[in-house]
Amino acid sequence: MTADVPLTRESFRRLHPISTSRPVSQVPDRVWTDEDWDRIRRGYHARDMDEKWNVFVEGDVLLMHRSWTGHGVYEASFAPVTGGGRKIASAVVEADRERYRSMGDAYDCLMMELIISAIVLGEPAAELRAGLVELTAQASGDQNLPSGVVQHSVLGLRSGS
């Protein structure tokens, strides 16, 4: 759900902060434009049960929470870049395996960028989606995972939506 007024912690029914944080050693290289950052700062509120993420910003930190449980999964700290735009300077992920089962830093890096790009900004993000399916297949050992099922189960998005 896009908003003209930025979403805040109070915009959501229940949120739980990350209980045990672990630094993510690999963060996206992408530089988001000032226009992108303005849109990212407005956040995203899951519209229905199929959507998996609620996203909002506090200061320069983007917080990404699972919509059903309210558990915080990612916190990405953004910093301005010389010449304009912003990039993720550092990030943490939930390390409590009861709350989130990380598949490693490469997966978490991709997931953060995919949540921002495909969910918050509404971009097609075809390469990121393909990377998600590939990393999930590698982790599961099943090279025949249906792309749409992977995307929907992790992002709440169907292929190409």
PDB file of C-alpha atoms in Angstrom:
ATOM      1  CA  MET A   1       0.000   0.000   0.000  1.00  0.00           C
ATOM      2  CA  THR A   2       1.555   3.272  -1.008  1.00  0.00           C
ATOM      3  CA  ALA A   3       1.144   6.239   1.243  1.00  0.00           C
ATOM      4  CA  ASP A   4       1.575   9.969   0.798  1.00  0.00           C
ATOM      5  CA  VAL A   5       2.351  10.285   4.511  1.00  0.00           C
ATOM      6  CA  PRO A   6       5.242   8.069   5.643  1.00  0.00           C
ATOM      7  CA  LEU A   7       4.260   4.960   7.558  1.00  0.00           C
ATOM      8  CA  THR A   8       5.566   4.730  11.105  1.00  0.00           C
ATOM      9  CA  ARG A   9       5.792   2.019  13.727  1.00  0.00           C
ATOM     10  CA  GLU A  10       2.332   3.137  14.899  1.00  0.00           C
ATOM     11  CA  SER A  11       0.915   2.424  11.411  1.00  0.00           C
ATOM     12  CA  PHE A  12       1.054  -1.311  12.097  1.00  0.00           C
ATOM     13  CA  ARG A  13      -1.053  -3.427  14.429  1.00  0.00           C
ATOM     14  CA  ARG A  14       1.830  -5.384  15.929  1.00  0.00           C
ATOM     15  CA  LEU A  15       5.551  -5.211  15.441  1.00  0.00           C
ATOM     16  CA  HIS A  16       8.303  -7.068  17.247  1.00  0.00           C
ATOM     17  CA  PRO A  17      11.878  -5.805  16.995  1.00  0.00           C
ATOM     18  CA  ILE A  18      14.686  -8.097  15.936  1.00  0.00           C
ATOM     19  CA  SER A  19      15.402 -10.161  19.041  1.00  0.00           C
ATOM     20  CA  THR A  20      18.924 -11.318  18.180  1.00  0.00           C
ATOM     21  CA  SER A  21      20.672  -9.343  15.462  1.00  0.00           C
ATOM     22  CA  ARG A  22      23.485 -10.555  13.251  1.00  0.00           C
ATOM     23  CA  PRO A  23      25.382  -8.208  10.931  1.00  0.00           C
ATOM     24  CA  VAL A  24      24.955  -8.930   7.233  1.00  0.00           C
ATOM     25  CA  SER A  25      28.451  -8.878   5.711  1.00  0.00           C
ATOM     26  CA  GLN A  26      27.198  -8.417   2.146  1.00  0.00           C
ATOM     27  CA  VAL A  27      24.808  -5.541   1.328  1.00  0.00           C
ATOM     28  CA  PRO A  28      23.425  -4.458  -2.046  1.00  0.00           C
ATOM     29  CA  ASP A  29      25.706  -2.277  -4.185  1.00  0.00           C
ATOM     30  CA  ARG A  30      22.760  -0.385  -5.634  1.00  0.00           C
ATOM     31  CA  VAL A  31      22.547   3.364  -5.204  1.00  0.00           C
ATOM     32  CA  TRP A  32      18.922   4.412  -4.862  1.00  0.00           C
ATOM     33  CA  THR A  33      18.100   7.831  -6.266  1.00  0.00           C
ATOM     34  CA  ASP A  34      16.814  10.639  -4.072  1.00  0.00           C
ATOM     35  CA  GLU A  35      13.391  10.019  -5.655  1.00  0.00           C
ATOM     36  CA  ASP A  36      13.645   6.311  -4.751  1.00  0.00           C
ATOM     37  CA  TRP A  37      14.626   7.229  -1.185  1.00  0.00           C
ATOM     38  CA  ASP A  38      11.605   9.517  -0.917  1.00  0.00           C
ATOM     39  CA  ARG A  39       9.368   6.606  -1.931  1.00  0.00           C
ATOM     40  CA  ILE A  40      11.236   4.149   0.357  1.00  0.00           C
ATOM     41  CA  ARG A  41      10.768   6.555   3.294  1.00  0.00           C
ATOM     42  CA  ARG A  42       6.994   6.360   2.815  1.00  0.00           C
ATOM     43  CA  GLY A  43       7.161   2.599   3.527  1.00  0.00           C
ATOM     44  CA  TYR A  44       4.858  -0.234   2.557  1.00  0.00           C
ATOM     45  CA  HIS A  45       1.885  -1.812   4.339  1.00  0.00           C
ATOM     46  CA  ALA A  46       0.797  -5.314   3.284  1.00  0.00           C
ATOM     47  CA  ARG A  47      -2.685  -5.073   1.789  1.00  0.00           C
ATOM     48  CA  ASP A  48      -3.845  -8.629   2.409  1.00  0.00           C
ATOM     49  CA  MET A  49      -2.872 -12.020   3.813  1.00  0.00           C
ATOM     50  CA  ASP A  50      -0.886 -12.977   0.707  1.00  0.00           C
ATOM     51  CA  GLU A  51       1.551 -10.102   1.086  1.00  0.00           C
ATOM     52  CA  LYS A  52       4.482 -10.926   3.331  1.00  0.00           C
ATOM     53  CA  TRP A  53       6.199  -7.647   4.258  1.00  0.00           C
ATOM     54  CA  ASN A  54       5.585  -4.413   6.149  1.00  0.00           C
ATOM     55  CA  VAL A  55       8.279  -1.793   5.688  1.00  0.00           C
ATOM     56  CA  PHE A  56       8.930   1.592   7.287  1.00  0.00           C
ATOM     57  CA  VAL A  57      11.803   3.977   8.006  1.00  0.00           C
ATOM     58  CA  GLU A  58      12.999   5.443  11.293  1.00  0.00           C
ATOM     59  CA  GLY A  59      15.670   8.076  10.714  1.00  0.00           C
ATOM     60  CA  ASP A  60      17.968   6.515   8.105  1.00  0.00           C
ATOM     61  CA  VAL A  61      17.104   2.901   9.008  1.00  0.00           C
ATOM     62  CA  LEU A  62      14.725   0.853   6.880  1.00  0.00           C
ATOM     63  CA  LEU A  63      12.923  -1.783   8.969  1.00  0.00           C
ATOM     64  CA  MET A  64      11.447  -4.843   7.239  1.00  0.00           C
ATOM     65  CA  HIS A  65       8.951  -6.933   9.220  1.00  0.00           C
ATOM     66  CA  ARG A  66       6.988 -10.043   8.312  1.00  0.00           C
ATOM     67  CA  SER A  67       3.356  -9.002   7.944  1.00  0.00           C
ATOM     68  CA  TRP A  68       1.709 -11.987   9.663  1.00  0.00           C
ATOM     69  CA  THR A  69       3.915 -12.271  12.731  1.00  0.00           C
ATOM     70  CA  GLY A  70       5.167  -8.687  12.956  1.00  0.00           C
ATOM     71  CA  HIS A  71       8.679 -10.028  13.540  1.00  0.00           C
ATOM     72  CA  GLY A  72      11.507  -7.792  12.417  1.00  0.00           C
ATOM     73  CA  VAL A  73      13.762  -9.574   9.926  1.00  0.00           C
ATOM     74  CA  TYR A  74      16.002  -6.894   8.376  1.00  0.00           C
ATOM     75  CA  GLU A  75      17.227  -3.450   9.381  1.00  0.00           C
ATOM     76  CA  ALA A  76      19.181  -1.591   6.721  1.00  0.00           C
ATOM     77  CA  SER A  77      21.000   1.667   7.528  1.00  0.00           C
ATOM     78  CA  PHE A  78      21.135   4.027   4.555  1.00  0.00           C
ATOM     79  CA  ALA A  79      23.764   6.707   3.969  1.00  0.00           C
ATOM     80  CA  PRO A  80      23.963   9.506   1.400  1.00  0.00           C
ATOM     81  CA  VAL A  81      26.287   8.986  -1.548  1.00  0.00           C
ATOM     82  CA  THR A  82      28.496  11.715  -3.007  1.00  0.00           C
ATOM     83  CA  GLY A  83      26.742  13.019  -6.090  1.00  0.00           C
ATOM     84  CA  GLY A  84      23.258  12.131  -4.852  1.00  0.00           C
ATOM     85  CA  GLY A  85      21.243   9.142  -3.844  1.00  0.00           C
ATOM     86  CA  ARG A  86      21.654   6.689  -0.999  1.00  0.00           C
ATOM     87  CA  LYS A  87      22.939   3.216  -0.447  1.00  0.00           C
ATOM     88  CA  ILE A  88      22.838   0.687   2.327  1.00  0.00           C
ATOM     89  CA  ALA A  89      25.868   1.279   4.550  1.00  0.00           C
ATOM     90  CA  SER A  90      25.178  -1.609   6.939  1.00  0.00           C
ATOM     91  CA  ALA A  91      22.460  -4.083   7.787  1.00  0.00           C
ATOM     92  CA  VAL A  92      21.438  -6.647  10.354  1.00  0.00           C
ATOM     93  CA  VAL A  93      19.229  -9.720  10.108  1.00  0.00           C
ATOM     94  CA  GLU A  94      17.264 -11.672  12.706  1.00  0.00           C
ATOM     95  CA  ALA A  95      19.508 -14.482  13.969  1.00  0.00           C
ATOM     96  CA  ASP A  96      16.886 -16.280  16.100  1.00  0.00           C
ATOM     97  CA  ARG A  97      16.084 -19.383  14.001  1.00  0.00           C
ATOM     98  CA  GLU A  98      12.639 -19.592  15.626  1.00  0.00           C
ATOM     99  CA  ARG A  99      11.800 -16.241  14.017  1.00  0.00           C
ATOM    100  CA  TYR A 100      13.719 -16.381  10.729  1.00  0.00           C
ATOM    101  CA  ARG A 101      15.818 -19.001   8.980  1.00  0.00           C
ATOM    102  CA  SER A 102      18.482 -17.183   7.040  1.00  0.00           C
ATOM    103  CA  MET A 103      20.096 -18.947   4.107  1.00  0.00           C
ATOM    104  CA  GLY A 104      23.264 -16.866   4.358  1.00  0.00           C
ATOM    105  CA  ASP A 105      24.498 -13.368   3.600  1.00  0.00           C
ATOM    106  CA  ALA A 106      24.148 -13.639  -0.202  1.00  0.00           C
ATOM    107  CA  TYR A 107      20.486 -14.593   0.233  1.00  0.00           C
ATOM    108  CA  ASP A 108      19.865 -11.844   2.795  1.00  0.00           C
ATOM    109  CA  CYS A 109      21.557  -9.260   0.576  1.00  0.00           C
ATOM    110  CA  LEU A 110      19.359 -10.270  -2.331  1.00  0.00           C
ATOM    111  CA  MET A 111      16.214 -10.357  -0.160  1.00  0.00           C
ATOM    112  CA  MET A 112      16.767  -6.835   1.165  1.00  0.00           C
ATOM    113  CA  GLU A 113      17.217  -5.456  -2.341  1.00  0.00           C
ATOM    114  CA  LEU A 114      14.251  -7.451  -3.627  1.00  0.00           C
ATOM    115  CA  ILE A 115      11.918  -6.253  -0.845  1.00  0.00           C
ATOM    116  CA  ILE A 116      12.917  -2.655  -1.559  1.00  0.00           C
ATOM    117  CA  SER A 117      12.826  -2.960  -5.347  1.00  0.00           C
ATOM    118  CA  ALA A 118       9.871  -5.256  -6.028  1.00  0.00           C
ATOM    119  CA  ILE A 119       7.635  -4.543  -3.033  1.00  0.00           C
ATOM    120  CA  VAL A 120       8.301  -0.966  -1.935  1.00  0.00           C
ATOM    121  CA  LEU A 121       9.184   0.547  -5.314  1.00  0.00           C
ATOM    122  CA  GLY A 122       7.056  -1.818  -7.427  1.00  0.00           C
ATOM    123  CA  GLU A 123       9.850  -2.514  -9.931  1.00  0.00           C
ATOM    124  CA  PRO A 124       9.797  -5.700 -12.056  1.00  0.00           C
ATOM    125  CA  ALA A 125      13.186  -6.751 -10.586  1.00  0.00           C
ATOM    126  CA  ALA A 126      13.421  -9.752 -12.943  1.00  0.00           C
ATOM    127  CA  GLU A 127      17.132 -10.421 -12.257  1.00  0.00           C
ATOM    128  CA  LEU A 128      16.619 -10.277  -8.502  1.00  0.00           C
ATOM    129  CA  ARG A 129      13.600 -12.593  -8.741  1.00  0.00           C
ATOM    130  CA  ALA A 130      15.631 -15.079 -10.787  1.00  0.00           C
ATOM    131  CA  GLY A 131      18.434 -14.858  -8.213  1.00  0.00           C
ATOM    132  CA  LEU A 132      15.967 -15.603  -5.412  1.00  0.00           C
ATOM    133  CA  VAL A 133      14.753 -18.733  -7.183  1.00  0.00           C
ATOM    134  CA  GLU A 134      18.336 -19.838  -7.903  1.00  0.00           C
ATOM    135  CA  LEU A 135      19.553 -19.339  -4.307  1.00  0.00           C
ATOM    136  CA  THR A 136      16.456 -21.076  -2.925  1.00  0.00           C
ATOM    137  CA  ALA A 137      16.972 -24.025  -5.277  1.00  0.00           C
ATOM    138  CA  GLN A 138      20.638 -24.291  -4.251  1.00  0.00           C
ATOM    139  CA  ALA A 139      19.754 -24.212  -0.554  1.00  0.00           C
ATOM    140  CA  SER A 140      17.004 -26.820  -0.923  1.00  0.00           C
ATOM    141  CA  GLY A 141      18.868 -29.047  -3.357  1.00  0.00           C
ATOM    142  CA  ASP A 142      15.785 -29.032  -5.626  1.00  0.00           C
ATOM    143  CA  GLN A 143      16.560 -27.517  -9.014  1.00  0.00           C
ATOM    144  CA  ASN A 144      12.938 -27.888 -10.162  1.00  0.00           C
ATOM    145  CA  LEU A 145      11.278 -25.445  -7.777  1.00  0.00           C
ATOM    146  CA  PRO A 146       8.479 -23.494  -9.502  1.00  0.00           C
ATOM    147  CA  SER A 147       9.501 -19.841  -9.747  1.00  0.00           C
ATOM    148  CA  GLY A 148       6.040 -18.519  -8.873  1.00  0.00           C
ATOM    149  CA  VAL A 149       5.786 -20.678  -5.758  1.00  0.00           C
ATOM    150  CA  VAL A 150       9.188 -19.523  -4.480  1.00  0.00           C
ATOM    151  CA  GLN A 151       8.391 -15.857  -5.071  1.00  0.00           C
ATOM    152  CA  HIS A 152       4.957 -16.064  -3.521  1.00  0.00           C
ATOM    153  CA  SER A 153       6.094 -17.992  -0.445  1.00  0.00           C
ATOM    154  CA  VAL A 154       8.959 -15.604   0.338  1.00  0.00           C
ATOM    155  CA  LEU A 155       7.785 -12.256  -1.033  1.00  0.00           C
ATOM    156  CA  GLY A 156       4.046 -12.573  -1.403  1.00  0.00           C
ATOM    157  CA  LEU A 157       4.484 -11.855  -5.105  1.00  0.00           C
ATOM    158  CA  ARG A 158       3.717 -14.010  -8.077  1.00  0.00           C
ATOM    159  CA  SER A 159       6.036 -14.205 -11.088  1.00  0.00           C
ATOM    160  CA  GLY A 160       6.016 -10.870 -12.839  1.00  0.00           C
ATOM    161  CA  SER A 161       3.615  -9.164 -10.407  1.00  0.00           C
TER     162      SER A 161
END
